[in-house]
PDB file of N, CA and C in Angstrom:
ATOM      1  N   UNK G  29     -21.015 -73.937 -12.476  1.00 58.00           N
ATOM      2  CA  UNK G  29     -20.743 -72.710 -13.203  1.00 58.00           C
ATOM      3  C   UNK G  29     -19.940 -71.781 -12.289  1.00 58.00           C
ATOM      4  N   UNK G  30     -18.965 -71.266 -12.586  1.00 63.00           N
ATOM      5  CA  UNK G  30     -18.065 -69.996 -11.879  1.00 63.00           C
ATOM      6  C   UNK G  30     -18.677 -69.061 -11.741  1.00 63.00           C
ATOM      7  N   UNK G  31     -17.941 -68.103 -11.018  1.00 62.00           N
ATOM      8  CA  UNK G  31     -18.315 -67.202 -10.645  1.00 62.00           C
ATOM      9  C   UNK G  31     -18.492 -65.709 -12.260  1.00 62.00           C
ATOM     10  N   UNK G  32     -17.472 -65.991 -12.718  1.00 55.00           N
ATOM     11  CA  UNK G  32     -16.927 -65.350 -13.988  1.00 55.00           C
ATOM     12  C   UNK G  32     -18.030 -65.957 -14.881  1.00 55.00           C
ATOM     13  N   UNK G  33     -17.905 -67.244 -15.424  1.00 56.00           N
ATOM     14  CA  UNK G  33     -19.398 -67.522 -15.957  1.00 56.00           C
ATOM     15  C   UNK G  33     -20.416 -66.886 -15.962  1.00 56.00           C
ATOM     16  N   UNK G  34     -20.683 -67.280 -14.478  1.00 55.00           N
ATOM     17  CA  UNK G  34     -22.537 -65.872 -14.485  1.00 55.00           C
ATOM     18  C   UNK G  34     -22.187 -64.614 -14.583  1.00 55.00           C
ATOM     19  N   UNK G  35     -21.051 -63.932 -14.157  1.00 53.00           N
ATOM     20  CA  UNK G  35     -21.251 -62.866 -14.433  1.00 53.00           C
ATOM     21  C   UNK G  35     -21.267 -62.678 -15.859  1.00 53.00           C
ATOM     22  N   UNK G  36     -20.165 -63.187 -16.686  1.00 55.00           N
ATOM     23  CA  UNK G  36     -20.302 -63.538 -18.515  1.00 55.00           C
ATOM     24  C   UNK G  36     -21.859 -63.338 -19.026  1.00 55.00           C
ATOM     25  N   UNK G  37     -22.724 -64.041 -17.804  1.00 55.00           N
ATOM     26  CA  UNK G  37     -24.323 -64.854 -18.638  1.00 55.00           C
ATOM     27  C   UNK G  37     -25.224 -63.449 -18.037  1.00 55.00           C
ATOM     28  N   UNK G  38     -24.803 -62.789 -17.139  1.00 60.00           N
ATOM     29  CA  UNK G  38     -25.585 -62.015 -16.115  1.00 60.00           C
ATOM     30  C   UNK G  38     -25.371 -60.654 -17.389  1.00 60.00           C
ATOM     31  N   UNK G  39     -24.208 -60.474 -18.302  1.00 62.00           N
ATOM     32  CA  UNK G  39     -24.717 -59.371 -18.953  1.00 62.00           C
ATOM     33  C   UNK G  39     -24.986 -59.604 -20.302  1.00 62.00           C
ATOM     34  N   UNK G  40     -25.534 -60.557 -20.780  1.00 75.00           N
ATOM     35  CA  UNK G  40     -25.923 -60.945 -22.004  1.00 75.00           C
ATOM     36  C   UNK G  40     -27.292 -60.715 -22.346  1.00 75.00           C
ATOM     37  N   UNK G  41     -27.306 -59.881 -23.423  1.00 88.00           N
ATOM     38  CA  UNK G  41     -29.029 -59.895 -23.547  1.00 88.00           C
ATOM     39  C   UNK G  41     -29.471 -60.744 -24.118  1.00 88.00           C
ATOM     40  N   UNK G  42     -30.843 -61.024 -23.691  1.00 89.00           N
ATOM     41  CA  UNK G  42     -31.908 -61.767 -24.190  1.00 89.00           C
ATOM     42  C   UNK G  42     -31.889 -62.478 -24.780  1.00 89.00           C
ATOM     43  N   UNK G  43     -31.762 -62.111 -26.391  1.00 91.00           N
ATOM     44  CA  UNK G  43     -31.323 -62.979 -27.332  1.00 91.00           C
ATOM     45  C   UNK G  43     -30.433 -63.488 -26.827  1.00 91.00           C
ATOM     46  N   UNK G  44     -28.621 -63.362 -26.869  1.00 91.00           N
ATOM     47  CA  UNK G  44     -28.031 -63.780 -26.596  1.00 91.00           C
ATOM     48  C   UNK G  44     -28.141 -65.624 -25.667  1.00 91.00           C
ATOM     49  N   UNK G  45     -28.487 -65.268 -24.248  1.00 91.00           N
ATOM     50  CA  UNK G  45     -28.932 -66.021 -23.645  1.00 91.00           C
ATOM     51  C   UNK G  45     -30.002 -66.919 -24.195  1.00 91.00           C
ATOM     52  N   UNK G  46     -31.418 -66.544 -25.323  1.00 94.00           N
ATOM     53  CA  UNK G  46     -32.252 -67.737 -26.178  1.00 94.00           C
ATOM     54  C   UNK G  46     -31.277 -68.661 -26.595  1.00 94.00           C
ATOM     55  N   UNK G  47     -30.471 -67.914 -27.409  1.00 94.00           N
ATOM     56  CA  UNK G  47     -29.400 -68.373 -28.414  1.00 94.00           C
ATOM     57  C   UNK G  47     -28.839 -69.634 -27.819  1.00 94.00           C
ATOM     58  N   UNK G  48     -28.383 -69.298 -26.403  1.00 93.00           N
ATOM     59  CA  UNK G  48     -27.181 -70.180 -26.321  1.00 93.00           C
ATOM     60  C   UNK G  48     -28.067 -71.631 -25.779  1.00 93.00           C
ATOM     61  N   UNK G  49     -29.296 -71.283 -25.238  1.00 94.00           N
ATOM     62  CA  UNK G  49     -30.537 -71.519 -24.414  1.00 94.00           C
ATOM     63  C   UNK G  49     -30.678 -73.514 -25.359  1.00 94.00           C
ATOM     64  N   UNK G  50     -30.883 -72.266 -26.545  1.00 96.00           N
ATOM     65  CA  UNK G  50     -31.519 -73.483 -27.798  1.00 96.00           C
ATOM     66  C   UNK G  50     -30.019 -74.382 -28.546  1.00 96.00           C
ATOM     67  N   UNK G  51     -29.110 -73.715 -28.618  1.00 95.00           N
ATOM     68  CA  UNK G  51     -27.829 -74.123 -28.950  1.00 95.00           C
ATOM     69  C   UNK G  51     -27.193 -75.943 -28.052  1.00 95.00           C
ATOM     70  N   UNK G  52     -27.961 -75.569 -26.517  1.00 94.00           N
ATOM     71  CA  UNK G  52     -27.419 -76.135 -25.694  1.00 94.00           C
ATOM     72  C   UNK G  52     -28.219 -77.430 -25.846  1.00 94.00           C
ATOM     73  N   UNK G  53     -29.603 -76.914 -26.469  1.00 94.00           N
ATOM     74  CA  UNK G  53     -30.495 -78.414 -26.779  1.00 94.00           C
ATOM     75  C   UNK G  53     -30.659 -79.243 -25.883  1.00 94.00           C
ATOM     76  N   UNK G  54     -30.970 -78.488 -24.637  1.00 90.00           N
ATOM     77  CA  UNK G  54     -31.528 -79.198 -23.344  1.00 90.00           C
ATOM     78  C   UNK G  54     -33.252 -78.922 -23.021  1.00 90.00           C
ATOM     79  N   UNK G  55     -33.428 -77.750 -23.379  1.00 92.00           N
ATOM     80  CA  UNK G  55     -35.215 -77.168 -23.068  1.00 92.00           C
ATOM     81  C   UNK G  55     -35.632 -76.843 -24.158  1.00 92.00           C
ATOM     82  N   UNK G  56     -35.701 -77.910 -25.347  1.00 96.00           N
ATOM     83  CA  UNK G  56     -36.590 -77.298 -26.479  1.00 96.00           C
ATOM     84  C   UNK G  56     -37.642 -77.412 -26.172  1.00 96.00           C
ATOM     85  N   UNK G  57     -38.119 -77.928 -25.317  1.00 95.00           N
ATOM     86  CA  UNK G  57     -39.958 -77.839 -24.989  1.00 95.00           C
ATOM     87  C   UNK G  57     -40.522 -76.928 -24.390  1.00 95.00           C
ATOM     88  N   UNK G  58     -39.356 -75.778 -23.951  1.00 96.00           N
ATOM     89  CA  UNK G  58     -39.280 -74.586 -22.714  1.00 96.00           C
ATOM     90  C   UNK G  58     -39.061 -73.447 -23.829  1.00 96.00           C
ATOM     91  N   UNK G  59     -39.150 -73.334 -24.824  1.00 97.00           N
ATOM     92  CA  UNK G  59     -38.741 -72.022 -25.825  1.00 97.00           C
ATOM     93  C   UNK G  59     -40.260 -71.218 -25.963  1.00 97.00           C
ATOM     94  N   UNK G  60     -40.132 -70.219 -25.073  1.00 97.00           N
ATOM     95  CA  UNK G  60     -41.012 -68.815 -25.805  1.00 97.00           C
ATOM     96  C   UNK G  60     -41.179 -68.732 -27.190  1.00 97.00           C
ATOM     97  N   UNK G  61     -42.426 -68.789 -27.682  1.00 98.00           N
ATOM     98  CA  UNK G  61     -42.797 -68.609 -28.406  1.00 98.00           C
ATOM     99  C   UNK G  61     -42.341 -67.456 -29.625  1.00 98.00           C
ATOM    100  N   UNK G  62     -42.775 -66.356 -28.933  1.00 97.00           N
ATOM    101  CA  UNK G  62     -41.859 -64.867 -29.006  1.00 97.00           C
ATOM    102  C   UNK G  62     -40.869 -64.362 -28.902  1.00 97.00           C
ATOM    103  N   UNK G  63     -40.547 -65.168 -27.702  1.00 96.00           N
ATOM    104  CA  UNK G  63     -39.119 -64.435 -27.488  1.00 96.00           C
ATOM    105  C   UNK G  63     -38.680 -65.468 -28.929  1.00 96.00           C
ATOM    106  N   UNK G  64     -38.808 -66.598 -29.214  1.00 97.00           N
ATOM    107  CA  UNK G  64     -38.337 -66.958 -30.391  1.00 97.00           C
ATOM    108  C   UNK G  64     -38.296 -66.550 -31.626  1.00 97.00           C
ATOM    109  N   UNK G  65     -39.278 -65.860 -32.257  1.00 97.00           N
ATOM    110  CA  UNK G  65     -39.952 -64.808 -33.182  1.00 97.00           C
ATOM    111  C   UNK G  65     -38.909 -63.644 -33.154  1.00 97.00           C
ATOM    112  N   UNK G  66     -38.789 -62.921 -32.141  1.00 95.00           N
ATOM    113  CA  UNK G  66     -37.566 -61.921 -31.773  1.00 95.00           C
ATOM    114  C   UNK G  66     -36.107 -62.213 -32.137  1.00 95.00           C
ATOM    115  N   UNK G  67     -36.358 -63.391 -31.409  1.00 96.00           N
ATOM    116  CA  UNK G  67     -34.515 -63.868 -32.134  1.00 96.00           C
ATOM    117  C   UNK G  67     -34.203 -64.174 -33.211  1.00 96.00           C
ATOM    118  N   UNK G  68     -35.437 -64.788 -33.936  1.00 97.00           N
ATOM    119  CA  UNK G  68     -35.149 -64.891 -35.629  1.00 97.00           C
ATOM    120  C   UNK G  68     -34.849 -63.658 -36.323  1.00 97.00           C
ATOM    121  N   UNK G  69     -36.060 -62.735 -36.046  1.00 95.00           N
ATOM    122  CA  UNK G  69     -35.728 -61.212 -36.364  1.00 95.00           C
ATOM    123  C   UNK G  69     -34.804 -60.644 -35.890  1.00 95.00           C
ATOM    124  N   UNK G  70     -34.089 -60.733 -34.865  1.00 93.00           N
ATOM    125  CA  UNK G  70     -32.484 -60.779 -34.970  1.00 93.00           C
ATOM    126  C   UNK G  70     -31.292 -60.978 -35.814  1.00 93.00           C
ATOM    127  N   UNK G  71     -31.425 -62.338 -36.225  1.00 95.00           N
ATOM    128  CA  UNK G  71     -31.067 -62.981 -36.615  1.00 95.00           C
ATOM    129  C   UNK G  71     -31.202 -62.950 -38.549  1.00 95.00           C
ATOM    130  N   UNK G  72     -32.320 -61.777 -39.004  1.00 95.00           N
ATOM    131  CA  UNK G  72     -32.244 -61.423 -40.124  1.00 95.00           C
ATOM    132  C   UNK G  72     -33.027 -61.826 -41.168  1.00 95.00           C
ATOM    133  N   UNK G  73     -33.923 -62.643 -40.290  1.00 97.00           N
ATOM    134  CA  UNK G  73     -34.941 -63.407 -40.718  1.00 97.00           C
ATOM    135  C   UNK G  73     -36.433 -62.584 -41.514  1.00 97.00           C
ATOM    136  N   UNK G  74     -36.803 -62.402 -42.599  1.00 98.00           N
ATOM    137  CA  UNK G  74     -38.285 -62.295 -42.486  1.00 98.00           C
ATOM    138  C   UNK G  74     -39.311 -62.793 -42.053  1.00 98.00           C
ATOM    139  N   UNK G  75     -40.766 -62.067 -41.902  1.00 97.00           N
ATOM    140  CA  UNK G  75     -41.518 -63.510 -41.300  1.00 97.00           C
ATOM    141  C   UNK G  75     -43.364 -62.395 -42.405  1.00 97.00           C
ATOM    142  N   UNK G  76     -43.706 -64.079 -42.763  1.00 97.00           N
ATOM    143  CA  UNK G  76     -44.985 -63.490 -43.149  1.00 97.00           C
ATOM    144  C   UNK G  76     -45.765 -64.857 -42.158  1.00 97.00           C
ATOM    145  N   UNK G  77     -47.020 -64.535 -42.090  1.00 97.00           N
ATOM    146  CA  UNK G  77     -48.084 -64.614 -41.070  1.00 97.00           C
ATOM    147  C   UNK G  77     -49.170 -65.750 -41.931  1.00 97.00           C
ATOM    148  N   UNK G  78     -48.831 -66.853 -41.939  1.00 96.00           N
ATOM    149  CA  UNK G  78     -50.265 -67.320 -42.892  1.00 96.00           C
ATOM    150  C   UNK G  78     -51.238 -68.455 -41.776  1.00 96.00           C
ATOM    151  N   UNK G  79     -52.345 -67.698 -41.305  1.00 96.00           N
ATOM    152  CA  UNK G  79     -53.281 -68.328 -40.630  1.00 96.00           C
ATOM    153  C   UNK G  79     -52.603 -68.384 -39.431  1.00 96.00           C
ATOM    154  N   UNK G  80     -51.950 -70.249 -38.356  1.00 95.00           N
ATOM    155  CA  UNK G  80     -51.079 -70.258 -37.693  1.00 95.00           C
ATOM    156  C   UNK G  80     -49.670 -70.179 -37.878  1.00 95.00           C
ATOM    157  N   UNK G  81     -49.483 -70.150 -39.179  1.00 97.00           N
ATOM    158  CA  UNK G  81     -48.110 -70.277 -39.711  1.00 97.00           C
ATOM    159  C   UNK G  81     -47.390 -69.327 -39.694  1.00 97.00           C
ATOM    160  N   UNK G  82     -45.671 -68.720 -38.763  1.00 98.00           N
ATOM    161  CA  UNK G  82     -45.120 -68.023 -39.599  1.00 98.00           C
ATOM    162  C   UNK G  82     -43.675 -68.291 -40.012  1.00 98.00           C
ATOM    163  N   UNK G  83     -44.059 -68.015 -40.877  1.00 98.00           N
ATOM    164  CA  UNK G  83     -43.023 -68.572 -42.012  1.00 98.00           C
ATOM    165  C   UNK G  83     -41.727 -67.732 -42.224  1.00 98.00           C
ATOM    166  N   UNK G  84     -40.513 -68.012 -41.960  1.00 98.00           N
ATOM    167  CA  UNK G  84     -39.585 -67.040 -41.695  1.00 98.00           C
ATOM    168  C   UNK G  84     -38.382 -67.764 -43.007  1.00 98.00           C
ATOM    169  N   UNK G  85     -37.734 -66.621 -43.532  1.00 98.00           N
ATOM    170  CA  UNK G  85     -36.844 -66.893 -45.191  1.00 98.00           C
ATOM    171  C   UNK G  85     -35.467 -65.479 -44.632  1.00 98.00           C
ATOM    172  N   UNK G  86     -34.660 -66.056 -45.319  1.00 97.00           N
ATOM    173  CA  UNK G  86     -33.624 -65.150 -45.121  1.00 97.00           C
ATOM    174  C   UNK G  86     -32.783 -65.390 -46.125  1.00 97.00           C
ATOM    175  N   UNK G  87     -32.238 -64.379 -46.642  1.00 96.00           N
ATOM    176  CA  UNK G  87     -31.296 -64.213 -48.159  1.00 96.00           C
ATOM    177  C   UNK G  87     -30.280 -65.393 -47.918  1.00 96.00           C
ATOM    178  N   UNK G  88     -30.009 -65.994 -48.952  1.00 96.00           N
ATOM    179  CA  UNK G  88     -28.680 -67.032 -48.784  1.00 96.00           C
ATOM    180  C   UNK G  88     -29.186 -68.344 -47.387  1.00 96.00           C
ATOM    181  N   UNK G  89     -29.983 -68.073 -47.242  1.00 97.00           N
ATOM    182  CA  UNK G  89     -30.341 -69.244 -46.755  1.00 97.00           C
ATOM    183  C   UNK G  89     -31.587 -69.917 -47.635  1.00 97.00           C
ATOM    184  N   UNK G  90     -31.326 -71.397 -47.633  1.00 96.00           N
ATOM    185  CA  UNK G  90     -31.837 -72.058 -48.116  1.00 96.00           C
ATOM    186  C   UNK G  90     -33.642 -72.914 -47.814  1.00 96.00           C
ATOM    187  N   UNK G  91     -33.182 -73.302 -46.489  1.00 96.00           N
ATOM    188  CA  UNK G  91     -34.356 -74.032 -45.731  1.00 96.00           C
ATOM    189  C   UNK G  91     -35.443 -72.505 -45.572  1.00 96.00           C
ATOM    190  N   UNK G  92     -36.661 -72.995 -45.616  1.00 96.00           N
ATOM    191  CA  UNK G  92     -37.685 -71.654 -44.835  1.00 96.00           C
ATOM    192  C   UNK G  92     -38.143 -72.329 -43.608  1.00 96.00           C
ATOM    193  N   UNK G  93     -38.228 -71.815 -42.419  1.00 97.00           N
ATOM    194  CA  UNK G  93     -38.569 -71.988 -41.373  1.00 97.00           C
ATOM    195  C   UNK G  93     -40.246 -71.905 -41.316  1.00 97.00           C
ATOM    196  N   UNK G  94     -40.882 -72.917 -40.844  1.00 97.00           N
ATOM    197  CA  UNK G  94     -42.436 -72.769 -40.450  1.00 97.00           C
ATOM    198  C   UNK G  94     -42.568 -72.693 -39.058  1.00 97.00           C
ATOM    199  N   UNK G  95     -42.715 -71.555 -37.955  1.00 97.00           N
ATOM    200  CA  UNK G  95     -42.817 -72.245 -36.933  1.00 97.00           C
ATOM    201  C   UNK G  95     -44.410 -71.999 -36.286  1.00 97.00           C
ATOM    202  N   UNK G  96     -44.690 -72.460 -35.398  1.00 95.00           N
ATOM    203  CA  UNK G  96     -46.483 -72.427 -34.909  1.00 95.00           C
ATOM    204  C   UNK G  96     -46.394 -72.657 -33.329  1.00 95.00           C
ATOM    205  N   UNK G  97     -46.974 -71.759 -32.857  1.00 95.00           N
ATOM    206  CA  UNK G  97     -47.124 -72.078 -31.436  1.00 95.00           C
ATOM    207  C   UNK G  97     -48.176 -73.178 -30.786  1.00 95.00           C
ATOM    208  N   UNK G  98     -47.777 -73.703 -29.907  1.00 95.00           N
ATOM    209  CA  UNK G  98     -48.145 -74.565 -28.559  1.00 95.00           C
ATOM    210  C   UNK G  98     -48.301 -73.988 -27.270  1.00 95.00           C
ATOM    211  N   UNK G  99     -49.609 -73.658 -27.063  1.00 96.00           N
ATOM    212  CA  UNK G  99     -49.926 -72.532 -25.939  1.00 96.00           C
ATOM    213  C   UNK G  99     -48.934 -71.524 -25.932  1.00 96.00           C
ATOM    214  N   UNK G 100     -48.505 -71.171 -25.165  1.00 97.00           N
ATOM    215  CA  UNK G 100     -46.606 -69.625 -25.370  1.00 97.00           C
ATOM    216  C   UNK G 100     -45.868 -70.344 -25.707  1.00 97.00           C
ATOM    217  N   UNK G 101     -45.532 -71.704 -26.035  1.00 97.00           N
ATOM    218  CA  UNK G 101     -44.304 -72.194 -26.232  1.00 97.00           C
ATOM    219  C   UNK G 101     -44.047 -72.374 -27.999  1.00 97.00           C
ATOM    220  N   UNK G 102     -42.812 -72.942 -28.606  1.00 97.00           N
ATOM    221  CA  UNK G 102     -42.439 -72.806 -29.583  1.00 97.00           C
ATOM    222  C   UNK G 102     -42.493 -74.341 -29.676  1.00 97.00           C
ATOM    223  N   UNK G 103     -43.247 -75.160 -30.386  1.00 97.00           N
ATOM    224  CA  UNK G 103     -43.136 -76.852 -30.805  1.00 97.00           C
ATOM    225  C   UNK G 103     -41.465 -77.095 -30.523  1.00 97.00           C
ATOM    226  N   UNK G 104     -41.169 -78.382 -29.573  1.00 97.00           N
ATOM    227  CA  UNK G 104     -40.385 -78.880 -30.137  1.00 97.00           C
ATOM    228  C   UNK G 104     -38.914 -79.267 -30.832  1.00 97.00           C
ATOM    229  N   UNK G 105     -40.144 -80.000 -32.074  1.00 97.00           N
ATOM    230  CA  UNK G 105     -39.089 -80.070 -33.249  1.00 97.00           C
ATOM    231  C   UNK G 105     -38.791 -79.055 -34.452  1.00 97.00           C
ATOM    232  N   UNK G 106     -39.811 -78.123 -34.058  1.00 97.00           N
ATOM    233  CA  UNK G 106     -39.099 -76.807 -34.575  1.00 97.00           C
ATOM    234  C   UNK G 106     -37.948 -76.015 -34.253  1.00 97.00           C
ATOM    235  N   UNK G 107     -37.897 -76.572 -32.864  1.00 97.00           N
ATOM    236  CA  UNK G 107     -36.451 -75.709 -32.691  1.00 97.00           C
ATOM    237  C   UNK G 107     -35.074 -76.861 -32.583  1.00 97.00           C
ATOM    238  N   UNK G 108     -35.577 -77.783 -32.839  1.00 97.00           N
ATOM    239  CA  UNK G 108     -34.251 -78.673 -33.270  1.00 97.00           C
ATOM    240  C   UNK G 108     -34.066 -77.795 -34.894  1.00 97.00           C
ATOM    241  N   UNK G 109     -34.927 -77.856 -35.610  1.00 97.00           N
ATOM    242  CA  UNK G 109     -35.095 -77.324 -37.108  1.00 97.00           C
ATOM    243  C   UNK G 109     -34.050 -75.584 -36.780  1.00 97.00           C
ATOM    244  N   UNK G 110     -34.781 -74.993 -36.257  1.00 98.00           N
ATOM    245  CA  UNK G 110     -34.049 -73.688 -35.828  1.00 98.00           C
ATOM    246  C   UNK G 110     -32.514 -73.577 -35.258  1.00 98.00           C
ATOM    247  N   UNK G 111     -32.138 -75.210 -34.473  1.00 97.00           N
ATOM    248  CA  UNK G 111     -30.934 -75.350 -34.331  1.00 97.00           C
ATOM    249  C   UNK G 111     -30.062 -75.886 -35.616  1.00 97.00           C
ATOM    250  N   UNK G 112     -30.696 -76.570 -36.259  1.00 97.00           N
ATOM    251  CA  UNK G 112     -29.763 -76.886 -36.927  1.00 97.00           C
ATOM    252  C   UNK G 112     -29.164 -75.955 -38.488  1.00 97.00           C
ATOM    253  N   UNK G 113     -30.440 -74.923 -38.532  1.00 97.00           N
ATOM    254  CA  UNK G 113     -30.731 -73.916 -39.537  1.00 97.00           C
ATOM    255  C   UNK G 113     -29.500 -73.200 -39.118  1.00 97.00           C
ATOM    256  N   UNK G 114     -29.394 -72.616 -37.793  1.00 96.00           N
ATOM    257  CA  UNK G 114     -28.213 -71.445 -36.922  1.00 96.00           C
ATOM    258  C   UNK G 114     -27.282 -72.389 -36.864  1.00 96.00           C
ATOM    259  N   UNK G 115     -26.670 -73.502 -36.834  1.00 96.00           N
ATOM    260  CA  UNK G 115     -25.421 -74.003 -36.992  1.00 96.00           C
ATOM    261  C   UNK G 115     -24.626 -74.760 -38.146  1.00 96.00           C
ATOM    262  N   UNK G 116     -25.710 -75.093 -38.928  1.00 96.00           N
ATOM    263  CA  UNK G 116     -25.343 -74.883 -40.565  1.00 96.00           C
ATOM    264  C   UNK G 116     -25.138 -74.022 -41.224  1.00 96.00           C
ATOM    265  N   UNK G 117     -25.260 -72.965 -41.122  1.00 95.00           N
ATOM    266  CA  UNK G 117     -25.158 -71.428 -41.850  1.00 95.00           C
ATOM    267  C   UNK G 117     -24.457 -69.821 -40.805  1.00 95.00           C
ATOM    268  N   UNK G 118     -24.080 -71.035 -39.219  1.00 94.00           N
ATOM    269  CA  UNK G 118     -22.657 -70.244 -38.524  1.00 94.00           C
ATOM    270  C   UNK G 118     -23.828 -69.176 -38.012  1.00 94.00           C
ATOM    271  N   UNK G 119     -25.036 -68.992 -37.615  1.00 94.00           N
ATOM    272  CA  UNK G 119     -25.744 -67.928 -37.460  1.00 94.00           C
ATOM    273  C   UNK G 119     -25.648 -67.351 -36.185  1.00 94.00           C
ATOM    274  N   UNK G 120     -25.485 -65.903 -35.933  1.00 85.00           N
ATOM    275  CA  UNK G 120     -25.437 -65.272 -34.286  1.00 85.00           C
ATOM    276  C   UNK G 120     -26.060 -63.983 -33.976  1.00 85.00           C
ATOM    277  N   UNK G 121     -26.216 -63.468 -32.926  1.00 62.00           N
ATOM    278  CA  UNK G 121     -26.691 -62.075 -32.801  1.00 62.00           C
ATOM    279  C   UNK G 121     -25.982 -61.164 -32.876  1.00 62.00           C
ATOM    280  N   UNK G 122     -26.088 -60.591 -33.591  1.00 59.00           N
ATOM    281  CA  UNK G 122     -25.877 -59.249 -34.087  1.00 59.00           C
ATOM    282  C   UNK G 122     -25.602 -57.933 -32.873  1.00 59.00           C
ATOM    283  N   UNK G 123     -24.129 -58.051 -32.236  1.00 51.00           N
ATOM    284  CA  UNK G 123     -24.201 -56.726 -31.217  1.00 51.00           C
ATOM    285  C   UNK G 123     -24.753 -55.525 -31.825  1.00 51.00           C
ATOM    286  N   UNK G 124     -25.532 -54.450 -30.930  1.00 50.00           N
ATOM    287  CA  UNK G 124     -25.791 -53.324 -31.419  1.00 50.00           C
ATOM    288  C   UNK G 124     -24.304 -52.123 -30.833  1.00 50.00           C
ATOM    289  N   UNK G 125     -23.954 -52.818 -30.363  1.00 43.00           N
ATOM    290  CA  UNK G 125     -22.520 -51.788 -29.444  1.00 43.00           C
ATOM    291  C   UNK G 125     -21.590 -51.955 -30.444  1.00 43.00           C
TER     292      UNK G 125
END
């Protein structure tokens, strides 16, 4: 990685960096739980709460997301599901600037 690179990665928030994190489909077994939860809600997502389940729907999208935690982490093959949800439907974070 360059020097220009990290600095590129060094001012990206949070999301941003999940984003590209899960995009890259190297540490889906390494995804925060929350911080995953956050990025959906980013991302425009609703979420209702059933038991372990939360279940996240967003207008014009089709699939509903179930996701459930694994000690802090996010399962998995849920976030293959979450990848392929954000690159079928072109999905990104939303600058606030």
């Amino acid at each position: 990685m360059s020097k220009y690179d990290q600095k590129i990665i060094g001012t990206m928030g949070k999301q941003e960096k999940l984003l590209i994190q899960i995009l890259n489909g190297q540490s889906d077994a390494n995804i925060n739980f929350h911080d995953l939860l956050s990025l959906m809600n980013g991302l425009g997502f609703d979420k209702r709460v059933s038991g372990s389940h939360h279940i996240l729907r967003k207008e014009g999208i089709l699939e509903k997301i179930n996701l459930q935690k694994e000690g802090n982490k996010a399962k998995p093959y849920q976030i293959r599901q979450v990848r392929n949800i954000i690159l079928k439907y072109k999905l990104g974070v939303k600058s606030n600037g």
